[in-house]
Short mmCIF file of C-alpha atoms and ligand atoms in Angstrom, two decimals:
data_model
loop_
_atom_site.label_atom_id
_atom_site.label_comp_id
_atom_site.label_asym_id
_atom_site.label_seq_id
_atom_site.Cartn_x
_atom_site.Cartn_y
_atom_site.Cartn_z
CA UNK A 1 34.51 94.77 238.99
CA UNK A 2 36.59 93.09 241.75
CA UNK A 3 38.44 89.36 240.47
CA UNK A 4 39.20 87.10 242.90
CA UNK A 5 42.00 84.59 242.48
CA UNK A 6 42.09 81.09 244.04
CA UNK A 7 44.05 78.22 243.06
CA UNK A 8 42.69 74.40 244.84
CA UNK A 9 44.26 71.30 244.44
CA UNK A 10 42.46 68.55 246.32
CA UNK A 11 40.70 70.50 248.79
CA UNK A 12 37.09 68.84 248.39
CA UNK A 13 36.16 69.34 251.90
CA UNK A 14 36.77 72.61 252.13
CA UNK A 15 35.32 74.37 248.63
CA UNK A 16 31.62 74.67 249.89
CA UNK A 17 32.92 76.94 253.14
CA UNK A 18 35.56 78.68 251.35
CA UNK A 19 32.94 79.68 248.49
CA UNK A 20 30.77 80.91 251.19
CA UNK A 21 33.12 82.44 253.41
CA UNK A 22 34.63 84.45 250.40
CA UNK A 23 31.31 85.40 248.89
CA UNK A 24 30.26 86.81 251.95
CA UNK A 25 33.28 88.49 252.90
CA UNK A 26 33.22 90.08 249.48
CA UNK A 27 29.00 91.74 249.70
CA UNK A 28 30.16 93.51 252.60
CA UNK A 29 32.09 96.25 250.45
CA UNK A 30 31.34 95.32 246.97
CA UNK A 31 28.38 94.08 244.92
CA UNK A 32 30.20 93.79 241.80
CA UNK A 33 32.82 91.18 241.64
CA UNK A 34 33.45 87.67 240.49
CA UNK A 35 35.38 84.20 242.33
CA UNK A 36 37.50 82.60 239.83
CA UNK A 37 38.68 79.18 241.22
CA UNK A 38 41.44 77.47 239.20
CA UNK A 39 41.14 73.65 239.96
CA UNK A 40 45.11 72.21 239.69
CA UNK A 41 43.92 68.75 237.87
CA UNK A 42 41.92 67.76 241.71
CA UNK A 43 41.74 63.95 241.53
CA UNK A 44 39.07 64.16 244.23
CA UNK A 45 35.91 66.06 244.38
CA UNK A 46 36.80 69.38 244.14
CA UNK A 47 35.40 70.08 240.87
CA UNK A 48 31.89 68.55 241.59
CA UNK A 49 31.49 70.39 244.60
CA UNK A 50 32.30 73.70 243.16
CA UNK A 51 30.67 72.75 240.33
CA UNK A 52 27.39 72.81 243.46
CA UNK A 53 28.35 75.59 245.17
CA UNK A 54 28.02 77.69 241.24
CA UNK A 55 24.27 76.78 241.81
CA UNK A 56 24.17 79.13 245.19
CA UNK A 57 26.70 81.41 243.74
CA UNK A 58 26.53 82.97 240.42
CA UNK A 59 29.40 85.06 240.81
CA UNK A 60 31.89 81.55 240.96
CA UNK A 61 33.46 80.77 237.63
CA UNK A 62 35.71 77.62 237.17
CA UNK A 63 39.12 77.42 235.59
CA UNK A 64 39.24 73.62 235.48
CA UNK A 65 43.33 72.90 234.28
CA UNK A 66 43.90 69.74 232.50
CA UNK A 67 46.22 68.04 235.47
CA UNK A 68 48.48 69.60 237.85
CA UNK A 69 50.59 72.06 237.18
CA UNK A 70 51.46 73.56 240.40
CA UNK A 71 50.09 76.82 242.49
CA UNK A 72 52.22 79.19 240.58
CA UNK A 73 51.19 78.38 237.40
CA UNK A 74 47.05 77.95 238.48
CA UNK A 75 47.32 81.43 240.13
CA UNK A 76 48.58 82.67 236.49
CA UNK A 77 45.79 80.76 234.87
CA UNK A 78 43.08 82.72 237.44
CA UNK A 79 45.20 85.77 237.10
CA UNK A 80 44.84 85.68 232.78
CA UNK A 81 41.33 84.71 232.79
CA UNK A 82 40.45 87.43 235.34
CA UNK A 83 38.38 90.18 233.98
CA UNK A 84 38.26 92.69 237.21
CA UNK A 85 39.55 96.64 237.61
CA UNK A 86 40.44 94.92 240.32
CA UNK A 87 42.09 91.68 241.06
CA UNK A 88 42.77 90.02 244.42
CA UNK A 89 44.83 86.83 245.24
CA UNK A 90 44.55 83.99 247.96
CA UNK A 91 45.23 80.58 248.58
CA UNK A 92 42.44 78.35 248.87
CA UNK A 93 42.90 76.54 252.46
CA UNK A 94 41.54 80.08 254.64
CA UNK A 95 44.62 80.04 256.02
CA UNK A 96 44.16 83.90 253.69
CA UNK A 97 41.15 85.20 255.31
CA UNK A 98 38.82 87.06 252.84
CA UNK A 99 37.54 89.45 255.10
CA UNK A 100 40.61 91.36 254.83
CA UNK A 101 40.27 91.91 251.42
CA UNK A 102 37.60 94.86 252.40
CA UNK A 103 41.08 97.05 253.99
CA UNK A 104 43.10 96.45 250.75
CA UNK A 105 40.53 97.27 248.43
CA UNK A 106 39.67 100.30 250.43
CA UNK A 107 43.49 100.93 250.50
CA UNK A 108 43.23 100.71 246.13
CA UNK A 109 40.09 102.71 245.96
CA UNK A 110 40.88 105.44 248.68
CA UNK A 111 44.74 105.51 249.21
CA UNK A 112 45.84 105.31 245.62
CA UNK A 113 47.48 102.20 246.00
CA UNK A 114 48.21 99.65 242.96
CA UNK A 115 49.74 96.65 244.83
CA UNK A 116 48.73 95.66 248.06
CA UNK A 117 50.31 92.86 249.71
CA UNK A 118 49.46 91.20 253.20
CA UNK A 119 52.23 90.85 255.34
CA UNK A 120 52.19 87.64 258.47
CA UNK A 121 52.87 89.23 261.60
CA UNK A 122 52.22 85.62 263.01
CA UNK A 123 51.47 82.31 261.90
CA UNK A 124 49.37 79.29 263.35
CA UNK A 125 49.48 75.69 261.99
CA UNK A 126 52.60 73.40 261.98
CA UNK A 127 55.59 74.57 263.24
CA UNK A 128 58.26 72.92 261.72
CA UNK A 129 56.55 74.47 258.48
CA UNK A 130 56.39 77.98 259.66
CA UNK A 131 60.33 77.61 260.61
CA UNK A 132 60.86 76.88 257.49
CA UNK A 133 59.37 79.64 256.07
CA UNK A 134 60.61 81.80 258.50
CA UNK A 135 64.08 80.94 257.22
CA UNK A 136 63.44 81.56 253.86
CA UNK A 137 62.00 84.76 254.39
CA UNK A 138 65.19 85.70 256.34
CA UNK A 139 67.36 84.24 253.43
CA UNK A 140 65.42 85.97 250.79
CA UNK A 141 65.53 89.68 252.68
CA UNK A 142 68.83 89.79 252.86
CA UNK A 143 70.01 88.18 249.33
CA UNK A 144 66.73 89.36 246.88
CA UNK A 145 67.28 92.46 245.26
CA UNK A 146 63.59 93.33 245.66
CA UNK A 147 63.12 95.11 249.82
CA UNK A 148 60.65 94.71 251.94
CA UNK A 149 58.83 91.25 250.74
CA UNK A 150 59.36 89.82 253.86
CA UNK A 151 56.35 87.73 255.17
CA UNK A 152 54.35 88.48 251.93
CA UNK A 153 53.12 85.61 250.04
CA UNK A 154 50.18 85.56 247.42
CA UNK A 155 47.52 86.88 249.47
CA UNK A 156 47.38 90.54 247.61
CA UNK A 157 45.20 92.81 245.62
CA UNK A 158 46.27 95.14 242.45
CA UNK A 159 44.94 97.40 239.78
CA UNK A 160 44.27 96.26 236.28
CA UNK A 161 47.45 98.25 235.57
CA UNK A 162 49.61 96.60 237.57
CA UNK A 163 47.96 93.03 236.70
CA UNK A 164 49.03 93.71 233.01
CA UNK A 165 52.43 94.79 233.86
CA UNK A 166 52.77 91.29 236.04
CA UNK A 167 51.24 89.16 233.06
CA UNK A 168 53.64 90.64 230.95
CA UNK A 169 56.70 88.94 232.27
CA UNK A 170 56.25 85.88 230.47
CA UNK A 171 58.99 83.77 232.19
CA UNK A 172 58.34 80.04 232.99
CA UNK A 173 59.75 80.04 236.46
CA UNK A 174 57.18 82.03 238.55
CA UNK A 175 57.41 83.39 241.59
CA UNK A 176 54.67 85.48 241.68
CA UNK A 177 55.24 87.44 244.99
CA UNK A 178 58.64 88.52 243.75
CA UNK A 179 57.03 89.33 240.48
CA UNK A 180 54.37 91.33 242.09
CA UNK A 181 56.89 93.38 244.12
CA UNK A 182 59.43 93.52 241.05
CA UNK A 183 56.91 95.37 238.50
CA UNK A 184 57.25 98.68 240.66
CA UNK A 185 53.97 100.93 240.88
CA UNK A 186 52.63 102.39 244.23
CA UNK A 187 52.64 99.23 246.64
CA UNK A 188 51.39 99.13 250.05
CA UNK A 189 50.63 96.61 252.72
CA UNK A 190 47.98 95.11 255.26
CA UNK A 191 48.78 92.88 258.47
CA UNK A 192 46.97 89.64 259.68
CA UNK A 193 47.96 86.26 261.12
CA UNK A 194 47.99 83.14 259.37
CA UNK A 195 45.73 80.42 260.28
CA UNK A 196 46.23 77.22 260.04
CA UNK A 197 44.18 75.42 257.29
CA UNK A 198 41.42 74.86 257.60
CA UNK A 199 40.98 71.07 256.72
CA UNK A 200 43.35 68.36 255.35
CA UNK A 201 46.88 68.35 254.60
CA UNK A 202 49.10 70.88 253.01
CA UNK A 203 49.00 70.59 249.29
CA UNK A 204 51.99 72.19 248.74
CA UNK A 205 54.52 69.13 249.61
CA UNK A 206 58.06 69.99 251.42
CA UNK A 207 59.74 69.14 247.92
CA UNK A 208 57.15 71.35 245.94
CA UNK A 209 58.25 74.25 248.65
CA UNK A 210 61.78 73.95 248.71
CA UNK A 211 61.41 74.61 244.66
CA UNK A 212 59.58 77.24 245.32
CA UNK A 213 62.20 78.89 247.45
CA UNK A 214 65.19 78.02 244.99
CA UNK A 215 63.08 79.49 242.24
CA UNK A 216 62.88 82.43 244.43
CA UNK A 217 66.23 82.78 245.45
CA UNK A 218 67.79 81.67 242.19
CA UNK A 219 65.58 84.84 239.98
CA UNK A 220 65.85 87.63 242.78
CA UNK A 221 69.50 87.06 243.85
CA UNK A 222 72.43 87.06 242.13
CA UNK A 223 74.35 85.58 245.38
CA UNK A 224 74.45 81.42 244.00
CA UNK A 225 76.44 82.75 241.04
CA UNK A 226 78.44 85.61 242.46
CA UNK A 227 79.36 82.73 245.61
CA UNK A 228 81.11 80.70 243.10
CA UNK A 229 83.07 83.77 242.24
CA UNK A 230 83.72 84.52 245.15
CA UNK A 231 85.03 80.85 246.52
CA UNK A 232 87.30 80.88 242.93
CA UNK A 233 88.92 83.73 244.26
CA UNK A 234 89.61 83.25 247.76
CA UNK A 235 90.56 79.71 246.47
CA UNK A 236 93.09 81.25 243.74
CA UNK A 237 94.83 83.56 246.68
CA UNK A 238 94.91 80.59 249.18
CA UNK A 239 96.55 78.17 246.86
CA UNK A 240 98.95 80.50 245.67
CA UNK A 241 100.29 81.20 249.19
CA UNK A 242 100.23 77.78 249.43
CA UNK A 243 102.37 77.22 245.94
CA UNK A 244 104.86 80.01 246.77
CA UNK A 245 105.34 78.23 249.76
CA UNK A 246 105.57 74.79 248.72
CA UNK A 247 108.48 76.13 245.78
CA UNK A 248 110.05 77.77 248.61
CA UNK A 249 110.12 74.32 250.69
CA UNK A 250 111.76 73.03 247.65
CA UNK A 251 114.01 75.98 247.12
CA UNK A 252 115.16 75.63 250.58
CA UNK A 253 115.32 71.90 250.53
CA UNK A 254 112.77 70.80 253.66
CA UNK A 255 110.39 70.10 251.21
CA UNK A 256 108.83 66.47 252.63
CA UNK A 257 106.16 63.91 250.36
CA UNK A 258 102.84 65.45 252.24
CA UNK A 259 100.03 63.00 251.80
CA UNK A 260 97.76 65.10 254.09
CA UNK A 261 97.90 68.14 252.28
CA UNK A 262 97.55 66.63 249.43
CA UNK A 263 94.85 65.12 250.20
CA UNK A 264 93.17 68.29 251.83
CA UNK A 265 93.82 70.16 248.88
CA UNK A 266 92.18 67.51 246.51
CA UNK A 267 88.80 67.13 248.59
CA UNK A 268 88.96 71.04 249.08
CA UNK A 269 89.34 71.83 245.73
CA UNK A 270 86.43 69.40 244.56
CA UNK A 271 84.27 69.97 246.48
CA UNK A 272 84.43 73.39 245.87
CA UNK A 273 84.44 72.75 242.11
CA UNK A 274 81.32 70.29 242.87
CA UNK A 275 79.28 73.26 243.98
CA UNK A 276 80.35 75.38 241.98
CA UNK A 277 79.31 73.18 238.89
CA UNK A 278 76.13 72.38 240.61
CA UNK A 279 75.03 75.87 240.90
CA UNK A 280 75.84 76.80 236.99
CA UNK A 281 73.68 73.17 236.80
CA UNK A 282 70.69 75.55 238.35
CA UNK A 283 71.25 78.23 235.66
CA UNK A 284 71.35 76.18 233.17
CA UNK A 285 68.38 73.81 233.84
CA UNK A 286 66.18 77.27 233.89
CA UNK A 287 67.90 78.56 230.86
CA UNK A 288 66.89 75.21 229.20
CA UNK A 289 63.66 74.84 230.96
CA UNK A 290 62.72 79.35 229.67
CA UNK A 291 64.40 78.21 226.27
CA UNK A 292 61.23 75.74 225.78
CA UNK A 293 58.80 78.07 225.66
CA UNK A 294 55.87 75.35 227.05
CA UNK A 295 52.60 77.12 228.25
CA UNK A 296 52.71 77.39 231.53
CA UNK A 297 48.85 75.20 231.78
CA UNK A 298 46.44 73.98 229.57
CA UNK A 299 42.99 74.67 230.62
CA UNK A 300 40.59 71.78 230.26
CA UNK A 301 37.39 73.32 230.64
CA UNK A 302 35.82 76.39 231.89
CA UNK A 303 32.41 76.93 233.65
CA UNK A 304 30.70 79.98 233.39
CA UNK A 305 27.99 80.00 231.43
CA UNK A 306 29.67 82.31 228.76
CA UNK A 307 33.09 81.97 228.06
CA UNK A 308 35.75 83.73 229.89
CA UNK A 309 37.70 86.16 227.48
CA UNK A 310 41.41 84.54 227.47
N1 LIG B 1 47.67 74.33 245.36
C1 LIG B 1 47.48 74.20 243.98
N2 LIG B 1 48.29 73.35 243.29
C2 LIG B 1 49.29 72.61 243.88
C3 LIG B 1 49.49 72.78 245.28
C4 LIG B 1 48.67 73.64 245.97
O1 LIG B 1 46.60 74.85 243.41
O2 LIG B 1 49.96 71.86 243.19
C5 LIG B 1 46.78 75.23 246.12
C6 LIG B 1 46.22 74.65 247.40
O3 LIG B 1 45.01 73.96 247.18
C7 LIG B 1 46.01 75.89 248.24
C8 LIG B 1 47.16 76.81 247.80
O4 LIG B 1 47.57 76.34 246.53
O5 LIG B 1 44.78 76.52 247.96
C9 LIG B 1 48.31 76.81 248.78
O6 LIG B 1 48.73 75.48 249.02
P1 LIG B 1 49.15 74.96 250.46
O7 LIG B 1 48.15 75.37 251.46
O8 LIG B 1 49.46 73.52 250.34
O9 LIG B 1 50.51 75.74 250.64
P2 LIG B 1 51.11 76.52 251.92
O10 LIG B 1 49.97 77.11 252.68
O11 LIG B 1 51.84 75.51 252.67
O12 LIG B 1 51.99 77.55 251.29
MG1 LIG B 2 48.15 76.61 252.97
#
């Protein structure tokens, strides 16, 4: 059996196509698979009108959260609930086209693959967005220890085997594409280009994203940390040219009272330290935020008919 993953969040106008679109896609290779759509605690809706399309489509099962917990965590939700050989990902606004979900499953099934992941060779839709995901995606290549994620997102398909080895990195702070590339296994890769969503605004908001790339960057990069290493040290070398100098002025007798350098030195120094003390702020909020072991969701209600096996 093929899963299918998809996480909505207010997206009431678009459930009834994306049901369709994705159930169709889907019969063209496969007879044997099921939609799992986690709703992210919708305040519109969403849930009624998947709740309509189940009528039309059997195959549709409902992970219904109990509020909003964010994308990362409803993807888990889908992804634990899933009961597939096979299990595919995508977001839930068709800017992930289903259709190509035919070439990675034929890339599982024929090529031997266990991950596949769809890379953006292009992108439609706002642009001020995409250049901001274009600049992550430059960031993250060259500071992520994990190669050749760049323009990968969720949109992906895996084996059972590599689905349990994913679910069994139980941290809080998920980012699911690096975790998908980070578990190893035979991965491959298909192309496309994003559309645009299909209807109403981004649900992701600028804030929500720019987490989502510092909880990236911050568990696939050692660079904020090492940085403030780094800055100590030039600092320590700088200033103590700077001191042997300043004894020498003193030594020598030329020494003058320097309110600009003092001054320089003072806002150099903490601002430096500022940063520096912000970034161990980073590590330590996600130390604190691991160390409280909360579930990641709480699932409200599920509709199936039978109960999905958790
Ligand atoms: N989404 C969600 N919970 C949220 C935000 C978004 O389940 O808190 C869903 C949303 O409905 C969509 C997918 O996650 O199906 C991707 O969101 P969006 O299109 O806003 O993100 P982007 O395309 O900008 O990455
Ligand atoms: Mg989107």
């Amino acid at each position: 059996m093929l899963s299918i993953v998809i996480p909505i969040y207010n997206e009431e106008k678009l459930i009834a196509e994306l049901v369709k679109r994705t159930h169709t896609a889907l019969t063209t290779f496969t007879s044997n698979f099921e939609i799992i759509v986690v709703d992210d605690g919708s305040d519109d809706s969403s849930l009624k009108s998947l709740q309509a399309s189940q009528v039309q489509f059997p195959e549709l099962k409902i992970v219904a959260l109990s509020r909003n917990f964010g994308h990362q965590a409803a993807y888990t939700a889908g992804l634990e609930y899933a009961s597939g050989e096979f299990i595919g990902m995508m977001d839930g606004d068709m800017q992930d086209p289903p259709e190509l979900f035919a070439e990675m499953y034929r890339k599982i099934k024929e090529e031997g693959f266990d991950v596949i992941s769809a890379k953006r060779i292009g992108r439609k839709g706002s642009n001020s967005r995409n250049f901001l995901t274009f600049i992550f995606h430059r960031i993250f290549r060259n500071i992520a220890v994990l190669k050749n994620m760049e323009n990968t997102g969720n949109f992906s398909m895996m084996t059972r085997e590599a689905l349990t080895a994913l679910l069994s990195l139980k941290e809080k702070i998920r980012y699911l594409p690096g975790l998908r590339t980070f578990i190893g296994f035979k991965q491959g890769y298909v192309e496309f280009i994003r559309e645009d969503r299909l209807s109403g605004e981004p649900k992701m908001s600028l804030s929500k994203l720019f987490t989502l790339a510092a909880d990236a960057i911050f568990s696939f990069s050692r660079l904020p940390i090492r940085m403030c290493l780094i800055l100590g040290l030039i600092g320590t070398f700088v200033f103590m040219c700077a001191g042997a100098y300043v004894l020498f002025a003193k030594i020598m007798g030329f020494a003058i009272a320097g309110w600009p350098s003092t001054m320089l030195s003072i806002y150099f120094l903490g601002s430096i330290q500022l940063v520096a003390l912000g970034v161990v702020g980073e590590y330590v909020y996600r130390i604190y935020k691991e160390s409280q072991e909360r579930p990641l969701y709480f699932v409200k209600k599920i509709y199936d008919g039978t109960p999905l096996k958790k």
